[in-house]
mmCIF file of C-alpha atoms in Angstrom:
data_model
loop_
_atom_site.group_PDB
_atom_site.id
_atom_site.type_symbol
_atom_site.label_atom_id
_atom_site.label_comp_id
_atom_site.label_asym_id
_atom_site.label_seq_id
_atom_site.Cartn_x
_atom_site.Cartn_y
_atom_site.Cartn_z
ATOM 1 C CA UNK A 1 -38.954 -106.604 -34.652
ATOM 2 C CA UNK A 2 -35.519 -107.140 -36.193
ATOM 3 C CA UNK A 3 -34.149 -107.642 -39.645
ATOM 4 C CA UNK A 4 -30.606 -108.404 -40.628
ATOM 5 C CA UNK A 5 -29.069 -104.961 -41.272
ATOM 6 C CA UNK A 6 -26.429 -106.211 -43.708
ATOM 7 C CA UNK A 7 -27.361 -107.185 -47.235
ATOM 8 C CA UNK A 8 -26.553 -110.906 -47.725
ATOM 9 C CA UNK A 9 -25.155 -110.115 -51.171
ATOM 10 C CA UNK A 10 -22.430 -107.920 -49.666
ATOM 11 C CA UNK A 11 -20.055 -109.772 -47.378
ATOM 12 C CA UNK A 12 -19.246 -107.708 -44.289
ATOM 13 C CA UNK A 13 -17.127 -108.856 -41.368
ATOM 14 C CA UNK A 14 -18.237 -108.151 -37.827
ATOM 15 C CA UNK A 15 -16.564 -105.002 -36.375
ATOM 16 C CA UNK A 16 -14.118 -106.765 -34.053
ATOM 17 C CA UNK A 17 -13.327 -109.738 -36.250
ATOM 18 C CA UNK A 18 -9.739 -109.095 -37.375
ATOM 19 C CA UNK A 19 -9.170 -112.583 -38.703
ATOM 20 C CA UNK A 20 -12.452 -112.615 -40.522
ATOM 21 C CA UNK A 21 -11.707 -109.203 -41.982
ATOM 22 C CA UNK A 22 -8.423 -110.438 -43.339
ATOM 23 C CA UNK A 23 -10.079 -113.511 -44.770
ATOM 24 C CA UNK A 24 -12.890 -111.434 -46.185
ATOM 25 C CA UNK A 25 -10.350 -109.153 -47.814
ATOM 26 C CA UNK A 26 -8.578 -112.126 -49.379
ATOM 27 C CA UNK A 27 -11.875 -113.487 -50.647
ATOM 28 C CA UNK A 28 -12.885 -110.059 -51.948
ATOM 29 C CA UNK A 29 -9.583 -109.746 -53.853
ATOM 30 C CA UNK A 30 -10.046 -113.220 -55.291
ATOM 31 C CA UNK A 31 -13.623 -112.414 -56.241
ATOM 32 C CA UNK A 32 -12.524 -109.120 -57.824
ATOM 33 C CA UNK A 33 -9.881 -110.869 -59.930
ATOM 34 C CA UNK A 34 -12.422 -113.480 -61.025
ATOM 35 C CA UNK A 35 -14.962 -110.752 -61.825
ATOM 36 C CA UNK A 36 -12.429 -108.769 -63.847
ATOM 37 C CA UNK A 37 -11.480 -111.890 -65.783
ATOM 38 C CA UNK A 38 -15.139 -112.663 -66.421
ATOM 39 C CA UNK A 39 -15.831 -109.122 -67.647
ATOM 40 C CA UNK A 40 -12.837 -109.227 -70.002
ATOM 41 C CA UNK A 41 -13.928 -112.604 -71.308
ATOM 42 C CA UNK A 42 -17.476 -111.348 -71.886
ATOM 43 C CA UNK A 43 -16.152 -108.281 -73.671
ATOM 44 C CA UNK A 44 -14.071 -110.450 -75.995
ATOM 45 C CA UNK A 45 -16.573 -113.258 -76.511
ATOM 46 C CA UNK A 46 -19.905 -111.494 -76.758
ATOM 47 C CA UNK A 47 -19.083 -107.768 -76.670
ATOM 48 C CA UNK A 48 -21.698 -107.285 -73.941
ATOM 49 C CA UNK A 49 -21.906 -104.350 -71.544
ATOM 50 C CA UNK A 50 -22.944 -104.361 -67.891
ATOM 51 C CA UNK A 51 -26.631 -103.491 -67.432
ATOM 52 C CA UNK A 52 -27.558 -99.985 -66.391
ATOM 53 C CA UNK A 53 -30.915 -99.062 -64.891
ATOM 54 C CA UNK A 54 -32.449 -96.198 -66.927
ATOM 55 C CA UNK A 55 -34.154 -94.835 -63.783
ATOM 56 C CA UNK A 56 -30.976 -94.937 -61.691
ATOM 57 C CA UNK A 57 -32.151 -97.676 -59.315
ATOM 58 C CA UNK A 58 -28.725 -99.144 -58.631
ATOM 59 C CA UNK A 59 -28.092 -101.582 -55.793
ATOM 60 C CA UNK A 60 -25.292 -99.481 -54.302
ATOM 61 C CA UNK A 61 -27.034 -96.091 -54.319
ATOM 62 C CA UNK A 62 -29.946 -94.577 -52.421
ATOM 63 C CA UNK A 63 -32.517 -93.470 -54.950
ATOM 64 C CA UNK A 64 -36.102 -92.278 -54.719
ATOM 65 C CA UNK A 65 -37.265 -92.359 -58.304
ATOM 66 C CA UNK A 66 -40.498 -91.960 -60.265
ATOM 67 C CA UNK A 67 -41.647 -95.447 -59.222
ATOM 68 C CA UNK A 68 -40.958 -94.966 -55.502
ATOM 69 C CA UNK A 69 -43.362 -94.338 -52.637
ATOM 70 C CA UNK A 70 -42.274 -91.154 -50.857
ATOM 71 C CA UNK A 71 -43.461 -92.517 -47.490
ATOM 72 C CA UNK A 72 -41.547 -95.813 -47.272
ATOM 73 C CA UNK A 73 -39.006 -94.781 -49.961
ATOM 74 C CA UNK A 74 -39.246 -98.231 -51.565
ATOM 75 C CA UNK A 75 -40.761 -99.128 -54.915
ATOM 76 C CA UNK A 76 -44.531 -98.801 -55.010
ATOM 77 C CA UNK A 77 -46.480 -101.820 -53.777
ATOM 78 C CA UNK A 78 -50.269 -102.159 -54.036
ATOM 79 C CA UNK A 79 -50.185 -98.700 -55.608
ATOM 80 C CA UNK A 80 -53.004 -96.426 -54.499
ATOM 81 C CA UNK A 81 -54.041 -92.947 -55.643
ATOM 82 C CA UNK A 82 -55.340 -90.210 -53.395
ATOM 83 C CA UNK A 83 -58.578 -88.518 -54.464
ATOM 84 C CA UNK A 84 -58.780 -85.695 -55.401
ATOM 85 C CA UNK A 85 -55.043 -84.787 -55.565
ATOM 86 C CA UNK A 86 -54.000 -87.964 -57.504
ATOM 87 C CA UNK A 87 -50.679 -88.438 -55.690
ATOM 88 C CA UNK A 88 -49.707 -92.107 -55.445
ATOM 89 C CA UNK A 89 -48.315 -94.187 -52.574
ATOM 90 C CA UNK A 90 -48.271 -97.752 -51.344
ATOM 91 C CA UNK A 91 -51.702 -98.628 -49.948
ATOM 92 C CA UNK A 92 -50.235 -99.633 -46.591
ATOM 93 C CA UNK A 93 -48.351 -96.323 -46.343
ATOM 94 C CA UNK A 94 -51.127 -93.905 -47.346
ATOM 95 C CA UNK A 95 -53.747 -95.666 -45.223
ATOM 96 C CA UNK A 96 -52.127 -94.091 -42.149
ATOM 97 C CA UNK A 97 -52.855 -90.536 -43.337
ATOM 98 C CA UNK A 98 -55.935 -88.325 -43.517
ATOM 99 C CA UNK A 99 -54.131 -85.646 -45.538
ATOM 100 C CA UNK A 100 -51.832 -86.184 -48.525
ATOM 101 C CA UNK A 101 -48.201 -86.250 -47.279
ATOM 102 C CA UNK A 102 -47.074 -84.424 -50.425
ATOM 103 C CA UNK A 103 -49.579 -81.591 -50.873
ATOM 104 C CA UNK A 104 -51.606 -81.607 -47.663
ATOM 105 C CA UNK A 105 -54.953 -81.981 -49.425
ATOM 106 C CA UNK A 106 -57.726 -83.822 -47.615
ATOM 107 C CA UNK A 107 -57.945 -87.434 -48.737
ATOM 108 C CA UNK A 108 -61.556 -88.071 -49.720
ATOM 109 C CA UNK A 109 -60.856 -91.656 -50.743
ATOM 110 C CA UNK A 110 -58.102 -93.953 -51.937
ATOM 111 C CA UNK A 111 -58.304 -95.753 -55.276
ATOM 112 C CA UNK A 112 -56.069 -98.542 -56.612
ATOM 113 C CA UNK A 113 -53.835 -97.598 -59.535
ATOM 114 C CA UNK A 114 -53.503 -100.906 -61.374
ATOM 115 C CA UNK A 115 -51.858 -99.356 -64.429
ATOM 116 C CA UNK A 116 -48.973 -97.809 -62.494
ATOM 117 C CA UNK A 117 -48.562 -100.946 -60.394
ATOM 118 C CA UNK A 118 -48.271 -102.911 -63.637
ATOM 119 C CA UNK A 119 -45.439 -100.613 -64.729
ATOM 120 C CA UNK A 120 -43.676 -101.142 -61.385
ATOM 121 C CA UNK A 121 -44.073 -104.916 -61.596
ATOM 122 C CA UNK A 122 -42.694 -105.029 -65.132
ATOM 123 C CA UNK A 123 -39.800 -102.809 -64.094
ATOM 124 C CA UNK A 124 -38.930 -105.150 -61.202
ATOM 125 C CA UNK A 125 -39.193 -108.192 -63.451
ATOM 126 C CA UNK A 126 -36.730 -106.741 -65.939
ATOM 127 C CA UNK A 127 -34.378 -104.963 -63.564
ATOM 128 C CA UNK A 128 -30.738 -106.093 -63.806
ATOM 129 C CA UNK A 129 -31.565 -108.957 -66.139
ATOM 130 C CA UNK A 130 -30.466 -107.607 -69.526
ATOM 131 C CA UNK A 131 -27.036 -107.041 -71.017
ATOM 132 C CA UNK A 132 -27.107 -105.186 -74.316
ATOM 133 C CA UNK A 133 -24.620 -105.998 -77.049
ATOM 134 C CA UNK A 134 -22.233 -103.203 -78.017
ATOM 135 C CA UNK A 135 -19.747 -102.671 -80.774
ATOM 136 C CA UNK A 136 -16.398 -104.054 -79.599
ATOM 137 C CA UNK A 137 -14.289 -101.575 -81.595
ATOM 138 C CA UNK A 138 -16.168 -98.267 -81.285
ATOM 139 C CA UNK A 139 -17.946 -98.832 -77.984
ATOM 140 C CA UNK A 140 -21.255 -97.790 -79.526
ATOM 141 C CA UNK A 141 -24.480 -99.724 -79.529
ATOM 142 C CA UNK A 142 -24.453 -102.472 -82.069
ATOM 143 C CA UNK A 143 -26.789 -102.601 -84.989
ATOM 144 C CA UNK A 144 -30.243 -104.117 -84.604
ATOM 145 C CA UNK A 145 -28.942 -107.323 -86.142
ATOM 146 C CA UNK A 146 -26.986 -108.018 -82.993
ATOM 147 C CA UNK A 147 -28.995 -110.021 -80.503
ATOM 148 C CA UNK A 148 -29.794 -108.689 -77.030
ATOM 149 C CA UNK A 149 -28.190 -111.064 -74.540
ATOM 150 C CA UNK A 150 -30.218 -112.116 -71.492
ATOM 151 C CA UNK A 151 -27.984 -113.234 -68.671
ATOM 152 C CA UNK A 152 -28.345 -113.868 -64.975
ATOM 153 C CA UNK A 153 -26.933 -111.068 -62.862
ATOM 154 C CA UNK A 154 -28.384 -112.338 -59.593
ATOM 155 C CA UNK A 155 -25.920 -110.540 -57.314
ATOM 156 C CA UNK A 156 -26.851 -107.102 -58.636
ATOM 157 C CA UNK A 157 -30.556 -107.948 -58.765
ATOM 158 C CA UNK A 158 -30.430 -109.575 -55.338
ATOM 159 C CA UNK A 159 -28.843 -106.487 -53.792
ATOM 160 C CA UNK A 160 -31.499 -104.324 -55.407
ATOM 161 C CA UNK A 161 -34.420 -106.432 -54.142
ATOM 162 C CA UNK A 162 -33.029 -106.696 -50.614
ATOM 163 C CA UNK A 163 -32.390 -102.944 -50.552
ATOM 164 C CA UNK A 164 -36.034 -102.277 -51.463
ATOM 165 C CA UNK A 165 -37.264 -104.850 -48.936
ATOM 166 C CA UNK A 166 -35.229 -103.340 -46.096
ATOM 167 C CA UNK A 167 -36.544 -99.849 -46.843
ATOM 168 C CA UNK A 168 -40.129 -101.123 -46.801
ATOM 169 C CA UNK A 169 -39.547 -103.137 -43.610
ATOM 170 C CA UNK A 170 -38.142 -100.151 -41.735
ATOM 171 C CA UNK A 171 -41.251 -98.175 -42.714
ATOM 172 C CA UNK A 172 -43.540 -100.981 -41.472
ATOM 173 C CA UNK A 173 -44.695 -101.768 -45.019
ATOM 174 C CA UNK A 174 -44.372 -105.474 -44.310
ATOM 175 C CA UNK A 175 -46.307 -106.837 -47.282
ATOM 176 C CA UNK A 176 -44.062 -104.911 -49.643
ATOM 177 C CA UNK A 177 -40.921 -106.176 -47.895
ATOM 178 C CA UNK A 178 -42.180 -109.749 -47.984
ATOM 179 C CA UNK A 179 -43.044 -109.505 -51.676
ATOM 180 C CA UNK A 180 -39.561 -108.256 -52.648
ATOM 181 C CA UNK A 181 -37.835 -110.888 -50.510
ATOM 182 C CA UNK A 182 -39.954 -113.638 -52.059
ATOM 183 C CA UNK A 183 -38.848 -112.502 -55.521
ATOM 184 C CA UNK A 184 -35.240 -112.563 -54.352
ATOM 185 C CA UNK A 185 -35.651 -116.065 -52.889
ATOM 186 C CA UNK A 186 -37.213 -117.299 -56.142
ATOM 187 C CA UNK A 187 -34.255 -115.955 -58.136
ATOM 188 C CA UNK A 188 -31.772 -117.728 -55.851
ATOM 189 C CA UNK A 189 -33.746 -120.987 -55.979
ATOM 190 C CA UNK A 190 -33.651 -120.838 -59.774
ATOM 191 C CA UNK A 191 -29.880 -120.506 -59.607
ATOM 192 C CA UNK A 192 -29.617 -123.394 -57.149
ATOM 193 C CA UNK A 193 -31.443 -125.616 -59.628
ATOM 194 C CA UNK A 194 -29.005 -124.616 -62.367
ATOM 195 C CA UNK A 195 -25.662 -124.752 -60.560
ATOM 196 C CA UNK A 196 -26.322 -126.747 -57.385
ATOM 197 C CA UNK A 197 -25.805 -125.930 -53.702
ATOM 198 C CA UNK A 198 -22.853 -123.569 -53.827
ATOM 199 C CA UNK A 199 -21.740 -121.917 -50.582
ATOM 200 C CA UNK A 200 -22.472 -118.465 -51.956
ATOM 201 C CA UNK A 201 -26.044 -119.271 -53.015
ATOM 202 C CA UNK A 202 -26.845 -121.222 -49.829
ATOM 203 C CA UNK A 203 -25.554 -118.317 -47.751
ATOM 204 C CA UNK A 204 -27.641 -115.802 -49.686
ATOM 205 C CA UNK A 205 -30.806 -117.901 -49.546
ATOM 206 C CA UNK A 206 -30.335 -118.634 -45.848
ATOM 207 C CA UNK A 207 -30.083 -114.912 -45.082
ATOM 208 C CA UNK A 208 -33.074 -113.961 -47.263
ATOM 209 C CA UNK A 209 -35.223 -116.704 -45.696
ATOM 210 C CA UNK A 210 -34.281 -115.340 -42.278
ATOM 211 C CA UNK A 211 -35.492 -111.898 -43.372
ATOM 212 C CA UNK A 212 -38.763 -113.450 -44.561
ATOM 213 C CA UNK A 213 -39.088 -115.006 -41.122
ATOM 214 C CA UNK A 214 -38.654 -111.549 -39.570
ATOM 215 C CA UNK A 215 -41.412 -110.192 -41.820
ATOM 216 C CA UNK A 216 -43.827 -112.968 -40.855
ATOM 217 C CA UNK A 217 -43.023 -112.577 -37.167
ATOM 218 C CA UNK A 218 -43.675 -108.817 -37.388
ATOM 219 C CA UNK A 219 -46.992 -109.590 -39.114
ATOM 220 C CA UNK A 220 -47.996 -111.927 -36.288
ATOM 221 C CA UNK A 221 -47.731 -115.082 -38.416
ATOM 222 C CA UNK A 222 -45.628 -117.203 -36.063
ATOM 223 C CA UNK A 223 -46.185 -120.458 -37.943
ATOM 224 C CA UNK A 224 -44.852 -119.079 -41.253
ATOM 225 C CA UNK A 225 -42.004 -117.357 -39.407
ATOM 226 C CA UNK A 226 -40.890 -120.680 -37.905
ATOM 227 C CA UNK A 227 -41.052 -122.333 -41.340
ATOM 228 C CA UNK A 228 -38.844 -119.644 -42.896
ATOM 229 C CA UNK A 229 -36.347 -119.702 -40.023
ATOM 230 C CA UNK A 230 -36.157 -123.515 -40.165
ATOM 231 C CA UNK A 231 -35.512 -123.413 -43.909
ATOM 232 C CA UNK A 232 -32.879 -120.722 -43.304
ATOM 233 C CA UNK A 233 -31.181 -123.028 -40.793
ATOM 234 C CA UNK A 234 -31.351 -125.872 -43.322
ATOM 235 C CA UNK A 235 -29.388 -123.937 -45.944
ATOM 236 C CA UNK A 236 -26.950 -122.271 -43.557
ATOM 237 C CA UNK A 237 -26.146 -125.641 -41.957
ATOM 238 C CA UNK A 238 -24.798 -126.857 -45.299
ATOM 239 C CA UNK A 239 -22.019 -124.267 -45.227
ATOM 240 C CA UNK A 240 -18.514 -124.501 -43.755
ATOM 241 C CA UNK A 241 -18.383 -123.256 -40.175
ATOM 242 C CA UNK A 242 -15.246 -121.141 -40.735
ATOM 243 C CA UNK A 243 -17.241 -118.086 -41.863
ATOM 244 C CA UNK A 244 -18.158 -116.211 -38.676
ATOM 245 C CA UNK A 245 -20.879 -114.110 -40.314
ATOM 246 C CA UNK A 246 -22.637 -117.258 -41.544
ATOM 247 C CA UNK A 247 -22.404 -119.006 -38.182
ATOM 248 C CA UNK A 248 -23.711 -115.873 -36.465
ATOM 249 C CA UNK A 249 -26.715 -115.761 -38.823
ATOM 250 C CA UNK A 250 -27.293 -119.493 -38.246
ATOM 251 C CA UNK A 251 -27.251 -119.105 -34.456
ATOM 252 C CA UNK A 252 -29.595 -116.095 -34.637
ATOM 253 C CA UNK A 253 -32.108 -118.055 -36.743
ATOM 254 C CA UNK A 254 -32.014 -120.901 -34.219
ATOM 255 C CA UNK A 255 -32.596 -118.438 -31.374
ATOM 256 C CA UNK A 256 -35.520 -116.837 -33.201
ATOM 257 C CA UNK A 257 -37.199 -120.227 -33.576
ATOM 258 C CA UNK A 258 -36.540 -120.794 -29.881
ATOM 259 C CA UNK A 259 -38.143 -117.429 -29.044
ATOM 260 C CA UNK A 260 -41.278 -118.273 -31.028
ATOM 261 C CA UNK A 261 -41.550 -121.678 -29.360
ATOM 262 C CA UNK A 262 -40.990 -120.042 -25.973
ATOM 263 C CA UNK A 263 -43.798 -117.524 -26.454
ATOM 264 C CA UNK A 264 -46.028 -120.327 -27.708
ATOM 265 C CA UNK A 265 -45.464 -122.160 -24.415
ATOM 266 C CA UNK A 266 -43.462 -125.059 -25.869
ATOM 267 C CA UNK A 267 -40.547 -124.817 -23.445
ATOM 268 C CA UNK A 268 -38.897 -128.114 -24.355
ATOM 269 C CA UNK A 269 -38.762 -127.162 -28.032
ATOM 270 C CA UNK A 270 -37.520 -123.679 -27.119
ATOM 271 C CA UNK A 271 -34.698 -125.168 -25.028
ATOM 272 C CA UNK A 272 -33.745 -127.499 -27.854
ATOM 273 C CA UNK A 273 -33.312 -124.621 -30.324
ATOM 274 C CA UNK A 274 -31.562 -122.397 -27.785
ATOM 275 C CA UNK A 275 -29.142 -125.207 -27.024
ATOM 276 C CA UNK A 276 -28.425 -125.797 -30.720
ATOM 277 C CA UNK A 277 -27.611 -122.097 -31.058
ATOM 278 C CA UNK A 278 -25.374 -122.344 -27.983
ATOM 279 C CA UNK A 279 -23.482 -125.277 -29.537
ATOM 280 C CA UNK A 280 -22.896 -123.314 -32.752
ATOM 281 C CA UNK A 281 -21.598 -120.318 -30.801
ATOM 282 C CA UNK A 282 -19.384 -122.413 -28.537
ATOM 283 C CA UNK A 283 -17.776 -124.035 -31.560
ATOM 284 C CA UNK A 284 -16.996 -120.589 -32.977
ATOM 285 C CA UNK A 285 -15.458 -119.407 -29.684
ATOM 286 C CA UNK A 286 -13.313 -122.549 -29.508
ATOM 287 C CA UNK A 287 -11.905 -121.636 -32.920
ATOM 288 C CA UNK A 288 -11.789 -117.851 -32.394
ATOM 289 C CA UNK A 289 -11.492 -117.369 -28.631
ATOM 290 C CA UNK A 290 -10.199 -113.793 -28.938
ATOM 291 C CA UNK A 291 -13.301 -112.408 -30.657
ATOM 292 C CA UNK A 292 -15.299 -110.521 -27.978
ATOM 293 C CA UNK A 293 -18.597 -110.388 -29.888
ATOM 294 C CA UNK A 294 -18.631 -114.180 -30.127
ATOM 295 C CA UNK A 295 -18.024 -114.529 -26.379
ATOM 296 C CA UNK A 296 -20.941 -112.172 -25.760
ATOM 297 C CA UNK A 297 -23.104 -114.301 -28.046
ATOM 298 C CA UNK A 298 -22.255 -117.402 -26.018
ATOM 299 C CA UNK A 299 -23.211 -115.620 -22.781
ATOM 300 C CA UNK A 300 -26.572 -114.598 -24.256
ATOM 301 C CA UNK A 301 -27.245 -118.187 -25.363
ATOM 302 C CA UNK A 302 -26.342 -119.498 -21.914
ATOM 303 C CA UNK A 303 -28.842 -117.044 -20.418
ATOM 304 C CA UNK A 304 -31.594 -118.176 -22.783
ATOM 305 C CA UNK A 305 -31.057 -121.856 -21.928
ATOM 306 C CA UNK A 306 -30.884 -121.064 -18.200
ATOM 307 C CA UNK A 307 -34.106 -119.052 -18.345
ATOM 308 C CA UNK A 308 -35.957 -122.009 -19.882
ATOM 309 C CA UNK A 309 -34.441 -124.362 -17.299
ATOM 310 C CA UNK A 310 -35.815 -122.141 -14.537
ATOM 311 C CA UNK A 311 -39.273 -122.177 -16.107
ATOM 312 C CA UNK A 312 -39.055 -125.969 -16.328
ATOM 313 C CA UNK A 313 -38.329 -126.144 -12.594
ATOM 314 C CA UNK A 314 -34.632 -126.977 -12.999
ATOM 315 C CA UNK A 315 -33.314 -124.287 -10.652
ATOM 316 C CA UNK A 316 -29.880 -125.858 -10.130
ATOM 317 C CA UNK A 317 -29.285 -126.077 -13.891
ATOM 318 C CA UNK A 318 -30.536 -122.509 -14.338
ATOM 319 C CA UNK A 319 -28.245 -121.109 -11.624
ATOM 320 C CA UNK A 320 -25.247 -122.959 -13.053
ATOM 321 C CA UNK A 321 -26.014 -121.602 -16.530
ATOM 322 C CA UNK A 322 -26.338 -118.005 -15.339
ATOM 323 C CA UNK A 323 -23.108 -118.326 -13.322
ATOM 324 C CA UNK A 324 -21.213 -119.750 -16.305
ATOM 325 C CA UNK A 325 -22.315 -116.798 -18.406
ATOM 326 C CA UNK A 326 -21.227 -114.359 -15.678
ATOM 327 C CA UNK A 327 -17.805 -116.001 -15.364
ATOM 328 C CA UNK A 328 -17.394 -115.837 -19.141
ATOM 329 C CA UNK A 329 -18.152 -112.115 -19.328
ATOM 330 C CA UNK A 330 -16.115 -111.198 -16.257
ATOM 331 C CA UNK A 331 -13.057 -112.837 -17.807
ATOM 332 C CA UNK A 332 -13.585 -111.006 -21.108
ATOM 333 C CA UNK A 333 -11.029 -108.283 -21.850
ATOM 334 C CA UNK A 334 -12.066 -105.516 -24.223
ATOM 335 C CA UNK A 335 -9.974 -102.843 -25.897
ATOM 336 C CA UNK A 336 -10.607 -99.247 -24.876
ATOM 337 C CA UNK A 337 -12.019 -98.359 -28.282
ATOM 338 C CA UNK A 338 -14.692 -101.102 -28.090
ATOM 339 C CA UNK A 339 -17.088 -98.911 -26.089
ATOM 340 C CA UNK A 340 -20.174 -100.343 -27.787
ATOM 341 C CA UNK A 341 -19.233 -103.905 -26.854
ATOM 342 C CA UNK A 342 -18.399 -102.822 -23.306
ATOM 343 C CA UNK A 343 -21.851 -101.308 -22.890
ATOM 344 C CA UNK A 344 -23.424 -104.505 -24.167
ATOM 345 C CA UNK A 345 -21.214 -106.629 -21.897
ATOM 346 C CA UNK A 346 -22.169 -104.584 -18.841
ATOM 347 C CA UNK A 347 -25.852 -104.692 -19.750
ATOM 348 C CA UNK A 348 -25.826 -108.481 -20.092
ATOM 349 C CA UNK A 349 -23.832 -108.825 -16.857
ATOM 350 C CA UNK A 350 -26.358 -106.719 -14.942
ATOM 351 C CA UNK A 351 -29.174 -108.913 -16.214
ATOM 352 C CA UNK A 352 -27.347 -112.146 -15.367
ATOM 353 C CA UNK A 353 -26.463 -111.035 -11.836
ATOM 354 C CA UNK A 354 -30.096 -110.173 -11.261
ATOM 355 C CA UNK A 355 -31.042 -113.773 -12.083
ATOM 356 C CA UNK A 356 -28.931 -115.304 -9.309
ATOM 357 C CA UNK A 357 -30.474 -115.806 -5.856
ATOM 358 C CA UNK A 358 -28.694 -113.934 -3.066
ATOM 359 C CA UNK A 359 -26.613 -115.822 -0.518
ATOM 360 C CA UNK A 360 -29.407 -115.903 2.088
ATOM 361 C CA UNK A 361 -31.810 -117.490 -0.381
ATOM 362 C CA UNK A 362 -29.143 -120.017 -1.358
ATOM 363 C CA UNK A 363 -28.565 -120.913 2.314
ATOM 364 C CA UNK A 364 -32.289 -121.338 2.937
ATOM 365 C CA UNK A 365 -32.586 -123.508 -0.174
ATOM 366 C CA UNK A 366 -29.715 -125.682 1.098
ATOM 367 C CA UNK A 367 -31.379 -126.082 4.513
#
C-alpha cells in the first residue's frame, strides 16, 4: 500500500535531479515574486490580510489540536465517544481498542458523537477560505461596516487537506483519508471550471486522484482504484513533459493500473499499461540521460513488461527485456554519496539476473 509521500501542492524535485532542482528554484523564485506582487496589490486594493487558523491548523506545521484524533493524528472522522470515559476518536481508530488509549478505562461501548463531528465538518468547510478586512493605516481590524472578503486560497487549503489525508492513510484510517482527498479534488475541480486547465491545477488534481486510487486499492476496491488512476493519467497527460516530477507521477499511475490489471488476470491490458509507462520513462531518459533515478525507473518498467511477456508465453521477448534492463543498470554510474540509489540498483539487478535462464537451459532450448 503506497501513497505519494510529497504533497502535490509543494513542488519538490527528486533527490538526484540537478537540472530539475535548478528549474524548480527558478520557478519558485518566479512564483514568490508573483505572490509578493499579489499580496501587495491585495493590501492596496482591498486591505485584506492572509487567513489564519484560530486553532493553529496550518498546512506547513504538524499540529494535534482539539479537533484531532489522538490515534491517527488527523482531524476527527466519523467521531465516536467511548463509554464511560467520554474520550473521542475516529470510529475506525477506536474500534481497534478494548481499552481507551488515553485513560486506559475499559470501553463498554462506542457511541457516535454527531455534534462534535458537525463542528469538525464546519471547521473543514471554512478552513483557509476567509480573508478578513483590516485597516490599511493602523493594521487593526476594520470596523463592522467593512465587508468580510471570501476568496479562494486553494493552495493553502489543498495543502491542509492533503496533510490530513496522509496522516489518516498512514494510520490505516482509509475512509478518513478518502474523504479529505475527495474534498480537495472537489476544490480543484471548482477552480478548473473557473480558470480552465492550467498546468498547476491539472498537476494537483492528477496527484490527488492518484492518492484516491491508492486509498481505494488499500480498501480492496480495485474497480474504483482503476477509475481514479485513469483519471489521474488523463489530467497528467495534458501537461508538458519537461517536468520530471509530473512525468514520474504519470508513469507510476500507469504502472499501478497495470498492476491491478495483472492481478485481475488481464495480462494483455496489464502489458499495455506497463508499456505506456515504459514509453513515458524512456522519453524522460532521452532528455535527461544523466539522471540515475530515471534510468532505474526504465529498468523497472522493462522488468514489468518482460514479466508479462513470460506469462503470455513469449519467452524470447521476456529474456530480451530482462537483458536490456540488466545492460542499462550495469552501465549506470552512480556517485559515491548516492548510497540509497546504489542499494536500489543492486536490488533490481539481483532480481533481473534471477529471471534469466542459465547457459545450460539456453543451450537446451536452442537444441
